[in-house]
XYZ file of C-alpha atoms in Angstrom:
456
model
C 7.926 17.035 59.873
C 7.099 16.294 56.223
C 9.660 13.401 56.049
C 8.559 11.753 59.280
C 5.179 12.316 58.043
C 5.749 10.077 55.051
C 8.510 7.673 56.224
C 7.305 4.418 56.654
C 6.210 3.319 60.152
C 8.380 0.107 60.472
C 11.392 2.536 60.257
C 9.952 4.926 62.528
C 10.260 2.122 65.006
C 13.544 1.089 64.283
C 14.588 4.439 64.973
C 12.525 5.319 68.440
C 14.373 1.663 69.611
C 17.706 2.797 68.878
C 16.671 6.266 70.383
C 15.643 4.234 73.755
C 18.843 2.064 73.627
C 21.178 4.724 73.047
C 19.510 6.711 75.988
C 19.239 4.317 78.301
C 22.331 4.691 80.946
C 21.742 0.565 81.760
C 23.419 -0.485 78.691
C 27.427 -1.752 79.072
C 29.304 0.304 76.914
C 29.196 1.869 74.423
C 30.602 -0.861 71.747
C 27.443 -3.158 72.342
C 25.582 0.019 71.749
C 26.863 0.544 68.580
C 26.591 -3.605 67.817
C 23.156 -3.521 68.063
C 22.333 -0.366 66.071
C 23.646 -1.734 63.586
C 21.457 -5.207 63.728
C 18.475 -3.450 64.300
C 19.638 -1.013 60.974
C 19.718 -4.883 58.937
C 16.553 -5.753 60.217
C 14.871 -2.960 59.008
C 16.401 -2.771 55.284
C 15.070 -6.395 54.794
C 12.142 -5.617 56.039
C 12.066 -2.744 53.943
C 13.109 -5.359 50.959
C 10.485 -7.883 51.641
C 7.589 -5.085 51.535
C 8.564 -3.801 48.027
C 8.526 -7.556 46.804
C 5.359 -8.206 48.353
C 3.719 -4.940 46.947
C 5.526 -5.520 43.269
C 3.948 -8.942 43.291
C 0.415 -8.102 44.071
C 0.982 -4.841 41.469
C 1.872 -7.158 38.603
C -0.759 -8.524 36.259
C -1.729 -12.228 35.754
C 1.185 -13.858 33.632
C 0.374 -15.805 30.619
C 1.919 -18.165 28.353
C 3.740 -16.569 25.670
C 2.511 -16.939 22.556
C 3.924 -20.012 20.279
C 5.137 -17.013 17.311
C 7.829 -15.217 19.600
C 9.877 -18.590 19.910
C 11.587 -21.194 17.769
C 9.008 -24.237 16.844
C 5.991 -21.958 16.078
C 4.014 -22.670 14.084
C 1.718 -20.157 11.977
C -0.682 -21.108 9.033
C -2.608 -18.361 6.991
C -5.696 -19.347 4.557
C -6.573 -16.357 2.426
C -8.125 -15.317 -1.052
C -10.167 -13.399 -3.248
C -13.474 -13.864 -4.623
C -14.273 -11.522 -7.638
C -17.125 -11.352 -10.459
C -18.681 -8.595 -13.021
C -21.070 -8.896 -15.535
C -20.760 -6.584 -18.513
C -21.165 -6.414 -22.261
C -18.758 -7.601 -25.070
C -18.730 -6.290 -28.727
C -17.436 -7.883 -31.730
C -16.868 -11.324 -30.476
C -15.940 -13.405 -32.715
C -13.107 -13.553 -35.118
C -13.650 -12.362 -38.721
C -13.615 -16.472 -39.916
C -16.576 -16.888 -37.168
C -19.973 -17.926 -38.508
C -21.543 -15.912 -36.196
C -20.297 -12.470 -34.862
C -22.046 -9.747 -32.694
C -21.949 -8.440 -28.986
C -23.207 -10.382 -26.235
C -23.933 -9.524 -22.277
C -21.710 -11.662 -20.531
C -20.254 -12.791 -17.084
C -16.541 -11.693 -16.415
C -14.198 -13.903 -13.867
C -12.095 -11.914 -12.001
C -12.417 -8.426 -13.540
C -10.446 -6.420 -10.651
C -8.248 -9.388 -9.056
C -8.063 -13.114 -9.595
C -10.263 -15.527 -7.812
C -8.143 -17.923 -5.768
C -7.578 -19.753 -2.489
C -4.424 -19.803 -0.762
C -2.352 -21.688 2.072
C 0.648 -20.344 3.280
C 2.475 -21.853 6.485
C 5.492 -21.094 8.281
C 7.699 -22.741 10.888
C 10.356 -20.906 13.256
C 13.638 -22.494 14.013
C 15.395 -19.754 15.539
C 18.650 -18.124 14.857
C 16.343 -16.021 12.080
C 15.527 -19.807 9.923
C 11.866 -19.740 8.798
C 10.753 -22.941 6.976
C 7.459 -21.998 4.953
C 5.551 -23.021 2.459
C 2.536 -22.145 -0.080
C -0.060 -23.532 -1.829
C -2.399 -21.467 -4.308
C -5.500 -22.742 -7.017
C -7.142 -19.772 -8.723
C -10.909 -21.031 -10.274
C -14.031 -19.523 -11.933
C -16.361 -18.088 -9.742
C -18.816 -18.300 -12.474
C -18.831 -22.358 -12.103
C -16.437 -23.020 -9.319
C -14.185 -24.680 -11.771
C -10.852 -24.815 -11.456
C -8.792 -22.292 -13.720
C -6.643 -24.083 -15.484
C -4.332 -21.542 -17.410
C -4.292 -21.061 -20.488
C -0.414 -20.344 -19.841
C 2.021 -21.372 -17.370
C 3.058 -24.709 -18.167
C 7.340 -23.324 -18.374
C 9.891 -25.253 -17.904
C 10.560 -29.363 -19.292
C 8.120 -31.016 -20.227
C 8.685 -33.290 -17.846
C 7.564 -31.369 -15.136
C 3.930 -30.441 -17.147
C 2.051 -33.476 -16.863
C -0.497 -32.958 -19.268
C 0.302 -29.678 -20.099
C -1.912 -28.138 -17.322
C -5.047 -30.901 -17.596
C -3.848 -32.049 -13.966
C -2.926 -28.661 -12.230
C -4.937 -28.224 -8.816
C -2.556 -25.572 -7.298
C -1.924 -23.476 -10.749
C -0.782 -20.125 -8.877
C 1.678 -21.714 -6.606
C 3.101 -24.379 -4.919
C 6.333 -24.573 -3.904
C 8.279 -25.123 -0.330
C 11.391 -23.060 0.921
C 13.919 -21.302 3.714
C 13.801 -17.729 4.671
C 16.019 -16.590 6.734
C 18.890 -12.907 7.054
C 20.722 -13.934 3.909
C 16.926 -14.019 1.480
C 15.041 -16.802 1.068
C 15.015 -19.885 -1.191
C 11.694 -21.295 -2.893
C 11.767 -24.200 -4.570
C 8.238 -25.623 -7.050
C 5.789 -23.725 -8.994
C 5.814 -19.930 -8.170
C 5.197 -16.544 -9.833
C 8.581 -15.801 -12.739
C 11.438 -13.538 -12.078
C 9.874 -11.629 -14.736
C 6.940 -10.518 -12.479
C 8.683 -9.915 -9.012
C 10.852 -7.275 -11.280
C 7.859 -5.343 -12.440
C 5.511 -5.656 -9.733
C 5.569 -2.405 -8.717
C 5.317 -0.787 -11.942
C 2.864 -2.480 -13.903
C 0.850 0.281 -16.011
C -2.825 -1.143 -15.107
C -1.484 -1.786 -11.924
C -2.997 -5.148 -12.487
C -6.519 -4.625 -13.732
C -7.632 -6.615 -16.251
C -7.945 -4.517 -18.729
C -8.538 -7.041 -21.950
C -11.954 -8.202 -21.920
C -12.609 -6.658 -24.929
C -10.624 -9.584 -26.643
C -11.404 -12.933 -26.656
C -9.272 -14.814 -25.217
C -8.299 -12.124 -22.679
C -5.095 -10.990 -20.993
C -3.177 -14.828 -21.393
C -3.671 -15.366 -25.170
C -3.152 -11.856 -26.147
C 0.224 -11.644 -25.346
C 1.607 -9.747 -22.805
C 5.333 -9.425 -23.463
C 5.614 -7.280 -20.304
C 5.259 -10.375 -17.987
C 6.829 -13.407 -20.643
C 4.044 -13.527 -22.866
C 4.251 -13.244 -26.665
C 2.268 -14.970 -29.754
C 3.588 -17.081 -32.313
C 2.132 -19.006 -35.503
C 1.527 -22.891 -36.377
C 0.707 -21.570 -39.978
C 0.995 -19.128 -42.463
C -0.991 -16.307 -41.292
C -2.071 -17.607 -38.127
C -0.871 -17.300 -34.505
C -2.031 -18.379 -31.573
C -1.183 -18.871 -27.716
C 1.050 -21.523 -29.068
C 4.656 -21.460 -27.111
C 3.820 -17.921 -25.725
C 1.504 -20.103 -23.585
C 3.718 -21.602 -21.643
C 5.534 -18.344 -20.868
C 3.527 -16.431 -18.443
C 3.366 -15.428 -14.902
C 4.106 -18.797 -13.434
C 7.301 -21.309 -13.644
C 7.143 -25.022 -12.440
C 10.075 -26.380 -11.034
C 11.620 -23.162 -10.359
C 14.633 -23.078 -7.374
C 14.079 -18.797 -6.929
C 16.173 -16.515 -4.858
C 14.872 -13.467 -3.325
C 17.660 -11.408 -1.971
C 17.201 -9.486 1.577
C 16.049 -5.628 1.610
C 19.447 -3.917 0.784
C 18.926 -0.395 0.960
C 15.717 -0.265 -1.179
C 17.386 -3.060 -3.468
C 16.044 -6.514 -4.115
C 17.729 -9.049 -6.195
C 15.892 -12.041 -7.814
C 16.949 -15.427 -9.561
C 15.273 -18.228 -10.916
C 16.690 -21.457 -12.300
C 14.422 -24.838 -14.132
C 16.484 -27.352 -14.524
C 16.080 -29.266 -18.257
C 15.719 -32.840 -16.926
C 16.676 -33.437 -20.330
C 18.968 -36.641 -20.825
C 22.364 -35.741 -22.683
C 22.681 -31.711 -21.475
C 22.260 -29.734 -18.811
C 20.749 -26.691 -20.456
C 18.305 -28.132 -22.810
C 14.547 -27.273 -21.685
C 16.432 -25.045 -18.786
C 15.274 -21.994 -17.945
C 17.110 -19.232 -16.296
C 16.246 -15.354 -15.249
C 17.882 -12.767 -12.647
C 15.490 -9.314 -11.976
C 16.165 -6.519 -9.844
C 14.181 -3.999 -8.233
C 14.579 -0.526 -6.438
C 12.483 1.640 -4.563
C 13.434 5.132 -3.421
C 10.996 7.476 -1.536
C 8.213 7.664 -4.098
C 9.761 5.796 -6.590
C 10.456 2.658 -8.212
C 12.462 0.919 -11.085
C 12.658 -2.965 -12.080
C 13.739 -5.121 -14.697
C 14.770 -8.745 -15.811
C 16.027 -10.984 -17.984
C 14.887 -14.513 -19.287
C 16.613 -16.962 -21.220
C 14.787 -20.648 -22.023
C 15.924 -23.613 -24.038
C 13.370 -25.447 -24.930
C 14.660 -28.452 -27.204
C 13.753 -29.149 -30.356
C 12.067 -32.655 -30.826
C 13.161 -33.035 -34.513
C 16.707 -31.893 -33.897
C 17.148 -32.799 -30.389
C 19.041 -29.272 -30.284
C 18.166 -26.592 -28.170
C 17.350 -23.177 -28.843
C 16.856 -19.953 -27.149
C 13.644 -18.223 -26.349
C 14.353 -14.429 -24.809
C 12.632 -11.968 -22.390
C 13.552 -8.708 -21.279
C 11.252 -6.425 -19.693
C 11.830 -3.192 -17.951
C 8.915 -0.914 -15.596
C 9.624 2.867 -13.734
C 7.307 4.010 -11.334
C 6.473 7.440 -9.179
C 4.086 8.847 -7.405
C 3.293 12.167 -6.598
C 0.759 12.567 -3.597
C -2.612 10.835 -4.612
C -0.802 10.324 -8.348
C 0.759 7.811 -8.625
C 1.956 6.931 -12.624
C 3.803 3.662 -14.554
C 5.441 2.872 -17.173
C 6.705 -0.450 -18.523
C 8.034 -2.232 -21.263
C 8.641 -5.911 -22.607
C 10.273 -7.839 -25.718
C 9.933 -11.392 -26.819
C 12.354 -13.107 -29.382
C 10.946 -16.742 -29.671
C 12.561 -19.114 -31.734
C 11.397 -21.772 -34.655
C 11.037 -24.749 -32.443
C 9.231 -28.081 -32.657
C 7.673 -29.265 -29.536
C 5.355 -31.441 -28.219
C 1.769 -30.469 -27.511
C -0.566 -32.118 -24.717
C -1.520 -35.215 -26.552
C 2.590 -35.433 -27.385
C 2.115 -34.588 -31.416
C 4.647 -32.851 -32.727
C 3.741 -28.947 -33.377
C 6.051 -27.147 -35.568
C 6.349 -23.000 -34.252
C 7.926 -20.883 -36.923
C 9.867 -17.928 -35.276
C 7.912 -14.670 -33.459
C 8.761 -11.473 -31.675
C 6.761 -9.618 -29.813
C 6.691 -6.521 -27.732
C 4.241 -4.647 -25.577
C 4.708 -0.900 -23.965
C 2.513 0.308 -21.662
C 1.627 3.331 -19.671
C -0.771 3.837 -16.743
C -1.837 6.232 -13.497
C -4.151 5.389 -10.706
C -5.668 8.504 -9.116
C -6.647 8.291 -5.371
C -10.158 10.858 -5.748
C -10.897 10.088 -2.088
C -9.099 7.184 -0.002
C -12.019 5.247 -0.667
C -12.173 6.160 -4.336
C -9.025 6.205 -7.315
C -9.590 5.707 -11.208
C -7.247 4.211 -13.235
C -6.352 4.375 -16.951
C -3.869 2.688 -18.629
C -2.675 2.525 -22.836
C -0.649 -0.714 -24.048
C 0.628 -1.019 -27.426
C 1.570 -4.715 -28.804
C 3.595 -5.606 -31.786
C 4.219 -8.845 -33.228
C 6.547 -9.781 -35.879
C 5.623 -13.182 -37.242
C 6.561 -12.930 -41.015
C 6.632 -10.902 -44.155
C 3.154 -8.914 -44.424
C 2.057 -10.281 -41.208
C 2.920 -8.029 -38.370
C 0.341 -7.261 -36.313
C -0.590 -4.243 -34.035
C -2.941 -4.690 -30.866
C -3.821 -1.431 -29.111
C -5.616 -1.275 -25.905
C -6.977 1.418 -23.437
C -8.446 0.724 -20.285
C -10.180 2.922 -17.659
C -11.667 1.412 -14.584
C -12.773 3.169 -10.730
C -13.184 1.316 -7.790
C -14.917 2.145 -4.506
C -13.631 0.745 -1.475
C -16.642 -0.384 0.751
C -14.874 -1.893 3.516
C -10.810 -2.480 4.022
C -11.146 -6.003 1.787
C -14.146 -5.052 0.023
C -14.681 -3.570 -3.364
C -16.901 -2.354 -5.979
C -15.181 -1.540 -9.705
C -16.289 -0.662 -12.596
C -13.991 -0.897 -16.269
C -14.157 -0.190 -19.677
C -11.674 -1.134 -22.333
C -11.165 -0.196 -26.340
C -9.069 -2.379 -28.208
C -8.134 -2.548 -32.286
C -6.189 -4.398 -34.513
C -4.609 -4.039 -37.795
C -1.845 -5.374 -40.019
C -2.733 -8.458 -39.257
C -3.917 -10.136 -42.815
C -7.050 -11.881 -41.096
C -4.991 -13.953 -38.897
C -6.648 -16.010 -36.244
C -6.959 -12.472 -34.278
C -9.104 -11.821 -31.336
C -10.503 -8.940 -32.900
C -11.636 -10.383 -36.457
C -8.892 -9.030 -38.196
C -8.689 -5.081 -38.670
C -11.618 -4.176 -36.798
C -11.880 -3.030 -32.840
C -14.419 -3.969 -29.786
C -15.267 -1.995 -26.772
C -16.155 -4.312 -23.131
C -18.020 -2.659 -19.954
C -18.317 -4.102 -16.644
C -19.504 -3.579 -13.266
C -18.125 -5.704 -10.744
C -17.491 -7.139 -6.498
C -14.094 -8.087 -5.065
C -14.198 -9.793 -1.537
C -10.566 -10.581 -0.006
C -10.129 -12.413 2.977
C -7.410 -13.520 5.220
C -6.578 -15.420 8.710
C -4.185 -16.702 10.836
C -4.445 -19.020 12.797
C -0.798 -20.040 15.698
C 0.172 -22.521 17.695
């Protein structure tokens, strides 16, 4: 009773028909019988058929276009950034040759993250071929100026303009392919020397050099390609070193897929220079690896700028080398890097000749980041900096840097840092700290980051 109950009423009638005809003693013989059984069985099963369409169909729920990113020819452009600012005080500004010297309240620029704008786009071709490209200007958000670095200006000089005067998009700009095999950029774009430590930076990337004058770029951060040399006897300044930081022009990088936690990186410049492929080239390869909880990375950088009096080239090296691990809400760093810069004659901005006598640098570092709450971690971080410049004049810059930051929102943030630094050894040189003396910075600061997509 329970299956007749539930069967379905169009075969209930089938069946009481072929009951009747199979009953009825009228009927010749028994083949025809048996013949039409059988028709009325067909009639039912697409009967049967054309119900379950009809009730699948009125079950299903409005289709829509698929979106343009699941196919070849979308399109997909992102506009993000970061808008940061502290105010704080400064002590011992000046250098010890300074007329006037003393602390001072001051406004920061990006004390927690750069200030920037960025546009990054991306084309599908299918077949796992992206097309994409990026374009990224960092600028004061004390003035709404445009930051043009103090460093960064690598690679010929051909490719500089006016050594940085003219850059609009001084983060990035460059064009490439992604696709299963890595992906190839090709313009302005962060150094091999970067993508290797990334991970592993000690501050994790807080500015922790405020303290100094001139900051994080002119200090020298051999760690990322950074180091200081001297135009005279006793003096050094950004000189060379600043056109060896975090960004390359007219850089053709590699970035190797994810293999096993493994990432391989490469970076070429070509010279430009008439007469020899290598002069003003610039060439690094980095590596990375990440296992569980921790990570390791390292490169190495080799440029040859040319020398305008001898029209030879020499060799300006980099190594640097970062571990990281982290142990629950721990997490710890360690890094190191090591500058050999040559004696070199180039060309400044206004294309005078500037003669560089030969420097080495290094920097170690050490850091942790402590997550207190997930809205809450502190951070503290100690870098030692050595230059070798000449006889009697070797430098030391120490730094220690503490900062906490308070996570508001998901792209919102509140920080506050303090840094020590102190130098010595360095004979009075043009130093950011006066000479042998030491200055303490505080600041409390806002980070906003934003980000959207917008397909087509």
């Amino acid at each position: 009773m329970s299956r007749h109950r539930h069967a379905h009423p169009a075969r209930l009638l089938a069946l009481s028909v072929a009951a009747a005809f199979a009953a009825s003693p009228a009927l010749a013989g028994e083949k025809e019988l048996q013949a039409q059984i059988e028709a009325l069985a067909r009639q039912l099963e697409n009967l049967q058929r054309q119900m379950a369409e009809q009730k699948a169909a009125a079950a299903a729920p409005a289709t829509t276009p698929a979106p343009a990113s699941s196919g070849p020819g979308s399109f997909k452009l992102n506009i993000s950034g970061n808008l940061d600012a502290a105010v704080g005080h400064q002590g011992n500004v000046a250098t010890g040759a300074a007329a006037s010297q003393g602390s001072t309240t001051k406004f920061f620029n990006g004390g927690m993250a750069p200030t920037n704008l960025a546009v990054t786009g991306s084309t599908e071709f299918g077949d796992g071929l992206t097309a994409l490209f990026k374009v990224d200007t960092e600028f004061l958000t004390s003035s709404g100026a445009n930051m043009l670095p103090v460093s960064g200006q690598i690679a010929p000089s051909s490719y500089n303009g006016a050594n940085g005067g003219s850059v609009l998009f001084n983060r990035a700009a460059y064009v490439g392919l992604a696709g299963r095999y890595g992906t190839l950029n090709l313009g302005r774009q962060q150094t091999v020397a970067v993508d290797a430590v990334v991970k592993v930076e000690p501050s994790n990337y807080t500015n922790f050099f405020m303290s100094s004058v001139y900051g994080a770029y002119n200090l020298g951060n051999a760690i990322y390609g950074q180091g200081l040399v001297n135009t005279v006897a006793g003096k050094y300044s950004a000189g060379v070193s600043g056109n060896l930081d975090s960004r390359d022009n007219a850089m053709i990088k590699y970035v190797s897929p994810n293999l096993a936690g493994a990432r391989i990186v490469a970076g070429y410049s070509p010279g430009a220079v008439a007469g020899g492929d290598t002069q003003g080239s610039k060439a690094a390869v980095g590596a990375s690896y990440d296992y569980g909880n921790f990570s390791i990375g390292g490169s190495y950088t080799e440029w040859n700028p040319m020398d305008v009096v001898t029209n030879r080239d020499v060799k300006y090296r980099l190594h640097n080398l970062g571990v990281g691990y982290r142990f629950g809400p721990l997490s710890v760093r360690a890094a190191m890097g090591h500058t050999a810069l040559p004696a070199v004659t180039l060309k400044d901005s206004t294309n005078t000749n500037v003669a560089y006598s030969a420097a080495d640098a290094s920097v170690k570092g050490i850091g942790a980041t402590y997550a207190v709450t997930p809205a809450i971690d502190v951070t503290a971080a100690y870098y030692v900096k050595r230059y070798d410049i000449a006889s009697g004049n070797k430098p030391r810059v120490d730094t220690l840097g503490l900062g906490a930051t308070w996570l508001l929102y998901k792209n919102t943030k509140l920080y506050a840092l303090f840094d020590h630094a102190s130098s010595r050894g360095d004979n009075a040189a043009a130093q950011t700290l006066g000479g042998n003396g030491s200055a303490n910075a505080f600041a409390v600061g806002f980070s906003y980051a934003f980000s959207a997509d917008m397909i087509r």
